[in-house]
Short mmCIF file of C-alpha atoms in Angstrom, two decimals:
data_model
loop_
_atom_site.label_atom_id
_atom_site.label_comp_id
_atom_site.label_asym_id
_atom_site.label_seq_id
_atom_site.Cartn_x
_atom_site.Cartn_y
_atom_site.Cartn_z
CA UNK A 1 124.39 123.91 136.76
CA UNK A 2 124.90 124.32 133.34
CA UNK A 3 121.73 122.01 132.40
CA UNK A 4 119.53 124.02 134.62
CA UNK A 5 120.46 127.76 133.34
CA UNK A 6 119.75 125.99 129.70
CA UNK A 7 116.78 124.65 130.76
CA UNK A 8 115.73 128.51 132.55
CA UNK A 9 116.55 129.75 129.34
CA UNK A 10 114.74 127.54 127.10
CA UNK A 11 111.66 128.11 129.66
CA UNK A 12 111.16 132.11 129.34
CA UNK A 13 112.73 131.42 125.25
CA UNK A 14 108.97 129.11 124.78
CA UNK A 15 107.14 131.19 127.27
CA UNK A 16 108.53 134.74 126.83
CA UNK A 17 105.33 136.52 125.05
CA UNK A 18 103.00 135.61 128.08
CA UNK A 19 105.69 136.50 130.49
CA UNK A 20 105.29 139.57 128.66
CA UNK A 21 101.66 139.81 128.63
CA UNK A 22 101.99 139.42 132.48
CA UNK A 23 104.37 141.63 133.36
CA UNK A 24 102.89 144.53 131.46
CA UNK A 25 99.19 143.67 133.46
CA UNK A 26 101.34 143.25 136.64
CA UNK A 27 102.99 147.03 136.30
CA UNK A 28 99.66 148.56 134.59
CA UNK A 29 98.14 147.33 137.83
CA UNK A 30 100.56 148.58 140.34
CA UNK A 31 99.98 152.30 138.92
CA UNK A 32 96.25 151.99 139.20
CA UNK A 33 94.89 149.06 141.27
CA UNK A 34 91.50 149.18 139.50
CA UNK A 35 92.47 147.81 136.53
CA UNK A 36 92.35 144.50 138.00
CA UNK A 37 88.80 144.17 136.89
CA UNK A 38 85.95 141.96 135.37
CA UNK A 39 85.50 144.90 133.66
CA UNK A 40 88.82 145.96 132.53
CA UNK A 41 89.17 142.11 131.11
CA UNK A 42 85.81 142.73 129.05
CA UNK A 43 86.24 145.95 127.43
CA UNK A 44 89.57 144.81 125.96
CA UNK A 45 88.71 141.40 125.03
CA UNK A 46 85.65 143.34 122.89
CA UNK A 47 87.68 145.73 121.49
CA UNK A 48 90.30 143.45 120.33
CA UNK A 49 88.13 140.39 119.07
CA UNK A 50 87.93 141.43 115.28
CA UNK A 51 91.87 142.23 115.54
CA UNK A 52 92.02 138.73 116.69
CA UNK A 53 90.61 137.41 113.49
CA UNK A 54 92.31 139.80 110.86
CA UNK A 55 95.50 138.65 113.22
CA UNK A 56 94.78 134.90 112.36
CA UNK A 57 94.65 135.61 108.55
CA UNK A 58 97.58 137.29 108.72
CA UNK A 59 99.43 134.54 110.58
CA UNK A 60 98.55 132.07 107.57
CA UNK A 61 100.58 134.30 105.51
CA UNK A 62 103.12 134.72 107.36
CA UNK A 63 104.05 131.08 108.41
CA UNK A 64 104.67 130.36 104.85
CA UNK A 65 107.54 133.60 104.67
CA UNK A 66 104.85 135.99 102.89
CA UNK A 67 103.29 139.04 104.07
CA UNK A 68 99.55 140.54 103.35
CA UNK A 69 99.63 144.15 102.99
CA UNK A 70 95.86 144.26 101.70
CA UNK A 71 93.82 143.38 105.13
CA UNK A 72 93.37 146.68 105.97
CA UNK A 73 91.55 147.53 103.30
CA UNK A 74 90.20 144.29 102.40
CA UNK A 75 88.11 145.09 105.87
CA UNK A 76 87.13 148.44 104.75
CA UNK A 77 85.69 146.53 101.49
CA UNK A 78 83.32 144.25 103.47
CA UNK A 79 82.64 146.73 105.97
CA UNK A 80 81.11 149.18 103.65
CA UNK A 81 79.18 146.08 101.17
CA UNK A 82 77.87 144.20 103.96
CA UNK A 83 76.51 147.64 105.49
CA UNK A 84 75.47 149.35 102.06
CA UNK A 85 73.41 146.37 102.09
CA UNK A 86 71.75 146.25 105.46
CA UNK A 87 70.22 149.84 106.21
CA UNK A 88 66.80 150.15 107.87
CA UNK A 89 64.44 150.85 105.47
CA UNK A 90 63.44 154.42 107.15
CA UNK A 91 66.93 155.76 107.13
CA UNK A 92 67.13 159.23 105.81
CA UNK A 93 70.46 158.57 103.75
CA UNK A 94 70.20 154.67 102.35
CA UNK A 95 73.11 153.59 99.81
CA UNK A 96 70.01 152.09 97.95
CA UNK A 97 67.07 153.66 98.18
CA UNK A 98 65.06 150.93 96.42
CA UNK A 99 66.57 147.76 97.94
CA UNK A 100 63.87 145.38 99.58
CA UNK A 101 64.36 143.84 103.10
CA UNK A 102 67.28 141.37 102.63
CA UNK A 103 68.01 138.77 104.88
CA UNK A 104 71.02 139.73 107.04
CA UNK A 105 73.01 136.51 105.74
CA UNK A 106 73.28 137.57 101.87
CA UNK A 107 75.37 140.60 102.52
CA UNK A 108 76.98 138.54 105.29
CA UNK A 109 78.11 135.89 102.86
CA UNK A 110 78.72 138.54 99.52
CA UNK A 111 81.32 140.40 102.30
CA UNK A 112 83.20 137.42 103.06
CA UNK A 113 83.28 136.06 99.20
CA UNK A 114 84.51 139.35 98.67
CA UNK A 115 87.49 139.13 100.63
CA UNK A 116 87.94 135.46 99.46
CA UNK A 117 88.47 137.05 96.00
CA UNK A 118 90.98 139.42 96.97
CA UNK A 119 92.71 136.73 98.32
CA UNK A 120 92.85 134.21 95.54
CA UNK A 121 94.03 136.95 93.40
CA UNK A 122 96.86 137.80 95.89
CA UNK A 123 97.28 134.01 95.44
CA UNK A 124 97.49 133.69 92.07
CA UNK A 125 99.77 137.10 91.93
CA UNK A 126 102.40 135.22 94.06
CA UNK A 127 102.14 131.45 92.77
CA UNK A 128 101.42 132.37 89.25
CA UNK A 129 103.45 135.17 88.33
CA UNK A 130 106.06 134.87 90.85
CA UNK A 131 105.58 138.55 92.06
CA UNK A 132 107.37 138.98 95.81
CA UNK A 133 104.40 138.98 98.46
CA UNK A 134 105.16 142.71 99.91
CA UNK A 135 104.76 143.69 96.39
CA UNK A 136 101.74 141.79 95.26
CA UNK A 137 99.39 142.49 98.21
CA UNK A 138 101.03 146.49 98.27
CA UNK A 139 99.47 146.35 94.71
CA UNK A 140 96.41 145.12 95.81
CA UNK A 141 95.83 146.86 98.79
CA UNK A 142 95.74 149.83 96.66
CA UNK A 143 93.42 148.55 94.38
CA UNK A 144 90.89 147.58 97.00
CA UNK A 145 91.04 151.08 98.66
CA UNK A 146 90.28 152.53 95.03
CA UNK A 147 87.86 149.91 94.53
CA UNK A 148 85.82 150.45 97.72
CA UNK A 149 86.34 154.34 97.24
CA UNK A 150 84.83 154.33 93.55
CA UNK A 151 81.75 152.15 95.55
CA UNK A 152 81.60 153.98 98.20
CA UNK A 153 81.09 157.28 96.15
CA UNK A 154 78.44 155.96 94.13
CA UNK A 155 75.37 158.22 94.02
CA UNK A 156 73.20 158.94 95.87
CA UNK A 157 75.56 157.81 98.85
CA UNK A 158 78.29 160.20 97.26
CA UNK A 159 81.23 159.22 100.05
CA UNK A 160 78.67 159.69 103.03
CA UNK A 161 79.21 157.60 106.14
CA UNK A 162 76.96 154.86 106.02
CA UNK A 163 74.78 154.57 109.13
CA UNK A 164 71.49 153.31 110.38
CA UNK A 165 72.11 149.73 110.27
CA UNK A 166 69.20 147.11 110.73
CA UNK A 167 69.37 145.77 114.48
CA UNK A 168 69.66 142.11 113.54
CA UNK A 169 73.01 143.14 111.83
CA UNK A 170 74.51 145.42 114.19
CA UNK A 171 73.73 142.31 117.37
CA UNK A 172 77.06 140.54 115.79
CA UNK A 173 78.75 143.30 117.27
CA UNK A 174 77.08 144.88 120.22
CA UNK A 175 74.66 142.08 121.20
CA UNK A 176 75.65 139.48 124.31
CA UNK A 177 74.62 136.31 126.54
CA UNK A 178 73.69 137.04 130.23
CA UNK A 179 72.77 139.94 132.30
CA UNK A 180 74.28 143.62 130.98
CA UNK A 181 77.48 144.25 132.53
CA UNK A 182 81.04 142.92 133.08
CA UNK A 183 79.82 138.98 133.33
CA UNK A 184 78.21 139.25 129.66
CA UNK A 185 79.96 137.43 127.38
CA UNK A 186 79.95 139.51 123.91
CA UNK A 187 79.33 137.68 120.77
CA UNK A 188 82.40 139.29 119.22
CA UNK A 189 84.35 137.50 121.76
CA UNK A 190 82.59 133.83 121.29
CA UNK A 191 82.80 134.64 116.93
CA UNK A 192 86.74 135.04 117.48
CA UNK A 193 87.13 132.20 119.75
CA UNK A 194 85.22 129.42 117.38
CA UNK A 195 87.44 131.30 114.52
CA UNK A 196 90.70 130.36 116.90
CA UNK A 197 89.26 127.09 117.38
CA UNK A 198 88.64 126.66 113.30
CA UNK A 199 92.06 128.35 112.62
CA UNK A 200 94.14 125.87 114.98
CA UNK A 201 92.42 122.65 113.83
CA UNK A 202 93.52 124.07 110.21
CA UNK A 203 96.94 124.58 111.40
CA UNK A 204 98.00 121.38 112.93
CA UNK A 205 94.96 118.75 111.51
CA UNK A 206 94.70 119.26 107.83
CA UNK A 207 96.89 118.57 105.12
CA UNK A 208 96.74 122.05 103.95
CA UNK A 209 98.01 122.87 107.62
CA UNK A 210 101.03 121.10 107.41
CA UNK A 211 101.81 121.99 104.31
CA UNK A 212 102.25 125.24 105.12
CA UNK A 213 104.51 125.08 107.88
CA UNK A 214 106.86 122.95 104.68
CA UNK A 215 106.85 125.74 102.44
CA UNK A 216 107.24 128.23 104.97
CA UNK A 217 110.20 126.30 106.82
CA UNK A 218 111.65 125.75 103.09
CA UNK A 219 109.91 125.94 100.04
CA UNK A 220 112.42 124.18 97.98
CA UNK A 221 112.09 120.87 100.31
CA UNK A 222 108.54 121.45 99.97
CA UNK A 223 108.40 121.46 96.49
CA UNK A 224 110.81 118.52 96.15
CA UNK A 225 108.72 116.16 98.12
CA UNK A 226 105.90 116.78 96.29
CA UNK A 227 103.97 119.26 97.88
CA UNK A 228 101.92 121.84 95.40
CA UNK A 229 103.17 124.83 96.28
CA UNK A 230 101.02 127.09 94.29
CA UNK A 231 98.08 125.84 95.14
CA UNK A 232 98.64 125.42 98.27
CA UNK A 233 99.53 129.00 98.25
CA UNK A 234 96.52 130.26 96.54
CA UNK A 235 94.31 128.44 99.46
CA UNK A 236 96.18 129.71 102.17
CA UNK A 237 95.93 133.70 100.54
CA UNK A 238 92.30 133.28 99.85
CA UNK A 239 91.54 132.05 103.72
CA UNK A 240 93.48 134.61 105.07
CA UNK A 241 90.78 137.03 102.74
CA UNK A 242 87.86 135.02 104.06
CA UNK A 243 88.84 135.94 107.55
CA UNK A 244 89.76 140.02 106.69
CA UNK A 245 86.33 139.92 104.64
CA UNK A 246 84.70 138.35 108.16
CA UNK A 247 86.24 140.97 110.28
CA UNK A 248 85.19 143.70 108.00
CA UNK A 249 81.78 142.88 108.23
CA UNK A 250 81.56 142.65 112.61
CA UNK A 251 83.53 146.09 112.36
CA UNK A 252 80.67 147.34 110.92
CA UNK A 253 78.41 145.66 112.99
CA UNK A 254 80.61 147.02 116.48
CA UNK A 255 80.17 150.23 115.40
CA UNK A 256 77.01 150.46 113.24
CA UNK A 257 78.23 152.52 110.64
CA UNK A 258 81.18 152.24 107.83
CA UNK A 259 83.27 154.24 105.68
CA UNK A 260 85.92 153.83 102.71
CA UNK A 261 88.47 154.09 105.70
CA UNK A 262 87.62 151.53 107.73
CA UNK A 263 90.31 149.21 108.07
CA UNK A 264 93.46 151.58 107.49
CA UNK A 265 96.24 150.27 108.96
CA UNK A 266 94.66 147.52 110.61
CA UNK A 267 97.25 145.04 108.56
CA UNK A 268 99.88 146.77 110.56
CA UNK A 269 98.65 145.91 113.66
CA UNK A 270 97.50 142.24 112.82
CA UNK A 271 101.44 141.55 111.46
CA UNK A 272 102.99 143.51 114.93
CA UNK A 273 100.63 140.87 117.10
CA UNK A 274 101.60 138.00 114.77
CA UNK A 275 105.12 138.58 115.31
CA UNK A 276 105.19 139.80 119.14
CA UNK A 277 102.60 136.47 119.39
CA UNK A 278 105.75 134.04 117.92
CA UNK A 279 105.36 134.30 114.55
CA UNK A 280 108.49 133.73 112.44
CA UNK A 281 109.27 136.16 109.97
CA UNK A 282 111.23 133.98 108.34
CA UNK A 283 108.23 131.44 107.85
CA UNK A 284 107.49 127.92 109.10
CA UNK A 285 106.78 128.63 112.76
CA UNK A 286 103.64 130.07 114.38
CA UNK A 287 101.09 129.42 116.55
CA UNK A 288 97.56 130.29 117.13
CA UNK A 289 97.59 130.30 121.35
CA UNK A 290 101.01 132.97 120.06
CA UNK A 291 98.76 134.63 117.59
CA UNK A 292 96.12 135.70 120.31
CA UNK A 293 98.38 136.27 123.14
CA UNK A 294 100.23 138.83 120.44
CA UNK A 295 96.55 140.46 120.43
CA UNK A 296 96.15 140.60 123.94
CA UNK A 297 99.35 142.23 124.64
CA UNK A 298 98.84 144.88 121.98
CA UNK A 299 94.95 145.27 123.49
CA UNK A 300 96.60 145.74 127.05
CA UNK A 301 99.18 147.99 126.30
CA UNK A 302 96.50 150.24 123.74
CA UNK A 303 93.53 149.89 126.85
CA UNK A 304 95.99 149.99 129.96
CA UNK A 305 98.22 152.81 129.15
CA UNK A 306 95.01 154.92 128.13
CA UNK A 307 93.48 153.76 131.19
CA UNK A 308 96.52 155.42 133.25
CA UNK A 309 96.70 158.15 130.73
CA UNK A 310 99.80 157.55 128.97
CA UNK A 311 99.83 159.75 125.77
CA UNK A 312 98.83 157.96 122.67
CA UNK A 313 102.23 159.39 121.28
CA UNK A 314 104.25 157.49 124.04
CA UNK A 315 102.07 154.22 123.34
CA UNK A 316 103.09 154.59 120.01
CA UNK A 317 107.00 154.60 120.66
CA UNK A 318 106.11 151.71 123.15
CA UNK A 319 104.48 149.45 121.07
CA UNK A 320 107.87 150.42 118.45
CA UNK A 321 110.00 149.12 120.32
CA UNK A 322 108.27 146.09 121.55
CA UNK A 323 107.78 145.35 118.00
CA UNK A 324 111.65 145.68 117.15
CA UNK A 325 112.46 143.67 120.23
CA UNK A 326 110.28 140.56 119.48
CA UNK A 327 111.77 140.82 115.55
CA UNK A 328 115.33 140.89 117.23
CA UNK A 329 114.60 138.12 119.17
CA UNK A 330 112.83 136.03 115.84
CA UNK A 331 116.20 136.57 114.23
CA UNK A 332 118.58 135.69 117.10
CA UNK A 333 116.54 132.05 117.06
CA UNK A 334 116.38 131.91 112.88
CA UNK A 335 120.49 132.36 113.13
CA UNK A 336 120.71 129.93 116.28
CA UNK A 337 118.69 126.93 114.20
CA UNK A 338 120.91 127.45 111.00
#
């Protein structure tokens, strides 16, 4: 008897966050039938696929005990480069009036190196000078939103909302295979996937991968069998800045416009689905099927409860909670293992 209650327990323990995810789709659905849809599955898979990939930087971080404060605003940085850079050539309002026709990868590739900096220097921050990660990447994030602001104020733009994006930009974000409707498959949704795909084959095939789940499980161990911590570190920061810098750019491509803003909070959200998805605070444990299913639940309970009107205040205390409740939980099994 005993042996079966353990092994009950240590059933919903591994599966608990997509018993979650189908509980909440299970009670969504018994208030409002329809949401049971092709449909409903598609607008929320769309509107949560660059979360997805801002999540998956975030969970690099995280595994090794850090935290990234910056990816907010590291998206708003790419956002607004990669579309300063890619306005058709008859818009009213271009960030630079005299800019020839560029292809749409340059930008595309200057966004992402941009966020690749701001990671190496978070990197460096915390390997080189020690500095605690909440602090460094507080420090940074800061930086970057007064960074992007001074850019995004240049003349003649002068803090205008970018718009009029080129068409062969903007198809990242709004463009699709198949017929119109539910059965499309959005290329947001096939970018995040291959990013999933990338992210777990880092994760548990590569050196780097393994490495750090060590530092993040203990970093003295890690150290003492040899591993380079610092470097190690610095990689790991600078991917997770690749991926905000990708996911900067295809928010600006979702919504054809950008703005110094973009991006706010966003880091908040991408930790919350980390940790709800499995993610140890404590380091050294995290997945990427976690990761995702942490995205999904925070894209049901965001789309569902709007769907059956549930005030965006009361989503707010709901998401709380579920946040404190999946941290709770993180703890109770970081205690249990010591």
């Amino acid at each position: 008897m005993k042996s079966a209650s353990r092994d009950i327990g240590q059933f919903f323990t591994q599966y608990a966050i997509y018993i979650v995810l189908v509980v909440l789709v299970i009670c969504i659905s018994l208030y409002d039938p329809s949401f049971l849809s092709v449909q409903t599955l598609h607008d929320i898979l769309l509107q949560n696929s660059t979360k997805a990939i801002i999540a998956l930087g975030a969970a690099f971080v995280l595994i090794t005990g850090g935290t990234d404060l910056s990816a907010g605003r590291v998206v708003g940085l790419t956002a607004v480069i990669s579309a300063s850079m890619l306005q058709t050539s008859d818009y009213a309002r271009r960030f630079y009036p005299d800019l020839p026709h560029l292809s749409v990868a340059i930008p595309i590739v200057l966004a992402i190196l941009a966020g690749l900096v701001v990671g190496l220097i978070n990197g460096l921050i915390v390997a080189k000078l020690r500095v605690p990660p909440f602090i460094a990447t507080l420090g940074t994030m800061v930086a970057v939103y007064g960074a992007n602001s001074l850019y995004f104020d240049m003349k003649p733009n002068q803090s205008q909302p970018i718009g009029g994006l080129r068409h062969d930009f903007t198809v990242l974000g709004s463009g699709f295979i198949g017929k119109p409707g539910p059965y499309s498959i959005p290329y947001l949704v096939l970018i995040a996937i291959a990013i999933a795909a990338l992210v777990w084959v880092i994760f548990n095939k590569t050196r780097l991968g393994k490495n750090m789940y060590a530092i993040g499980g203990n970093v003295q161990a890690a150290y003492v069998s040899g591993i380079n911590v610092g470097r190690n570190l610095i990689w790991i920061y600078g991917i997770a800045g690749s991926l905000y810098g990708l996911a900067g750019l295809l928010e600006a491509a979702k919504t054809g416009g950008a703005s110094n803003n973009y991006g706010n909070m966003y880091e908040l959200d991408a930790i919350a689905a980390c940790v709800v998805g499995g993610v140890s605070t404590s380091g050294g444990i995290g997945t990427v099927p976690g990761v995702m299913a942490g995205v999904l639940i925070f894209g049901v309970i965001n789309y569902g409860l709007t769907f059956i009107g549930v005030s965006p205040y009361w989503q707010l205390i709901i998401k709380g909670l579920i946040i404190v409740a999946a941290v709770s939980f993180d703890i109770r099994k970081y205690l249990a293992r010591r």
